[in-house]
Amino acid sequence: MDDSQTYYFYVLLCADKSFYGGFTTDVAKRFATHLAGKGAKYTRAHRPLRVLYSEAFDNKHDALHAEWEFKHQSRRKKVIFLKKHGITAENCELD
């Protein structure tokens, strides 16, 4: 096992103004997969527009936990999370 691997939790803004949270080892590659319609079932139905947020973790467990936490929040709490991390209504559709 390679202990130097970095894992990422990321949030996408979708065309219907919904958010998608996921985890990966390569955000740019995973986003390209979503754009190609080969990503998650959710992003095949809700076209992703851009990566709003990503956070690096030293281990898979922590990245998966961040993803799980985000996915189990209400939209209001997701917006609060994004605003706390510098994502504003000016650079995405938060409201």
Short mmCIF file of C-alpha atoms in Angstrom, two decimals:
data_model
loop_
_atom_site.label_atom_id
_atom_site.label_comp_id
_atom_site.label_asym_id
_atom_site.label_seq_id
_atom_site.Cartn_x
_atom_site.Cartn_y
_atom_site.Cartn_z
CA MET A 1 0.00 0.00 0.00
CA ASP A 2 1.32 3.46 -0.93
CA ASP A 3 1.07 5.67 2.14
CA SER A 4 1.91 8.77 0.08
CA GLN A 5 -1.38 8.62 -1.87
CA THR A 6 -3.55 11.73 -1.56
CA TYR A 7 -7.33 11.41 -1.60
CA TYR A 8 -9.76 14.20 -2.32
CA PHE A 9 -13.31 15.04 -1.36
CA TYR A 10 -14.85 17.31 -4.00
CA VAL A 11 -18.12 19.12 -4.68
CA LEU A 12 -19.56 19.73 -8.14
CA LEU A 13 -22.18 22.29 -9.13
CA CYS A 14 -24.71 20.71 -11.48
CA ALA A 15 -26.81 22.39 -14.19
CA ASP A 16 -29.97 22.13 -12.06
CA LYS A 17 -28.13 24.00 -9.25
CA SER A 18 -27.79 20.82 -7.19
CA PHE A 19 -24.52 19.74 -5.63
CA TYR A 20 -22.72 16.45 -6.01
CA GLY A 21 -20.08 15.33 -3.52
CA GLY A 22 -17.57 12.64 -4.33
CA PHE A 23 -14.11 11.34 -3.58
CA THR A 24 -11.17 10.52 -5.83
CA THR A 25 -7.40 10.48 -6.12
CA ASP A 26 -7.44 12.87 -9.12
CA VAL A 27 -10.08 15.62 -9.17
CA ALA A 28 -9.44 16.81 -12.74
CA LYS A 29 -9.58 13.29 -14.16
CA ARG A 30 -12.72 12.43 -12.18
CA PHE A 31 -14.43 15.65 -13.29
CA ALA A 32 -13.62 14.80 -16.92
CA THR A 33 -15.18 11.38 -16.35
CA HIS A 34 -18.34 13.03 -15.01
CA LEU A 35 -18.44 15.40 -18.01
CA ALA A 36 -18.12 12.45 -20.38
CA GLY A 37 -21.25 10.89 -18.84
CA LYS A 38 -19.26 8.00 -17.41
CA GLY A 39 -19.18 9.14 -13.80
CA ALA A 40 -21.71 8.58 -11.06
CA LYS A 41 -25.33 7.83 -11.87
CA TYR A 42 -26.29 11.16 -10.27
CA THR A 43 -24.07 13.21 -12.59
CA ARG A 44 -25.36 11.36 -15.63
CA ALA A 45 -28.83 12.69 -14.75
CA HIS A 46 -27.68 16.07 -13.35
CA ARG A 47 -25.06 17.50 -15.73
CA PRO A 48 -22.05 18.82 -13.80
CA LEU A 49 -20.89 22.36 -14.61
CA ARG A 50 -17.77 22.81 -12.51
CA VAL A 51 -15.82 21.81 -9.45
CA LEU A 52 -16.77 24.15 -6.61
CA TYR A 53 -14.57 22.74 -3.89
CA SER A 54 -11.95 20.10 -3.22
CA GLU A 55 -10.07 19.12 -0.10
CA ALA A 56 -7.04 16.85 0.17
CA PHE A 57 -6.74 14.07 2.74
CA ASP A 58 -3.84 11.82 3.68
CA ASN A 59 -6.01 8.72 3.74
CA LYS A 60 -9.02 7.23 2.01
CA HIS A 61 -11.04 6.87 5.21
CA ASP A 62 -11.04 10.61 5.94
CA ALA A 63 -11.93 11.53 2.35
CA LEU A 64 -14.80 9.04 2.32
CA HIS A 65 -15.99 10.36 5.67
CA ALA A 66 -16.04 13.94 4.34
CA GLU A 67 -18.04 12.74 1.32
CA TRP A 68 -20.50 10.87 3.54
CA GLU A 69 -20.95 13.88 5.83
CA PHE A 70 -21.64 16.20 2.87
CA LYS A 71 -24.08 13.84 1.18
CA HIS A 72 -26.12 13.49 4.37
CA GLN A 73 -26.64 17.23 4.84
CA SER A 74 -29.63 19.31 3.80
CA ARG A 75 -29.10 21.75 0.94
CA ARG A 76 -29.07 24.60 3.47
CA LYS A 77 -26.23 22.97 5.40
CA LYS A 78 -24.34 22.25 2.17
CA VAL A 79 -24.58 25.95 1.28
CA ILE A 80 -23.31 26.89 4.75
CA PHE A 81 -20.40 24.45 4.33
CA LEU A 82 -19.49 25.93 0.94
CA LYS A 83 -19.72 29.51 2.20
CA LYS A 84 -17.45 28.63 5.14
CA HIS A 85 -14.91 27.46 2.57
CA GLY A 86 -15.01 30.65 0.50
CA ILE A 87 -17.59 29.65 -2.11
CA THR A 88 -19.96 32.60 -2.55
CA ALA A 89 -23.14 33.32 -4.47
CA GLU A 90 -21.03 35.40 -6.86
CA ASN A 91 -19.10 32.37 -8.09
CA CYS A 92 -21.90 29.81 -8.04
CA GLU A 93 -25.63 29.34 -7.65
CA LEU A 94 -25.91 28.84 -3.90
CA ASP A 95 -29.43 30.11 -3.30
#
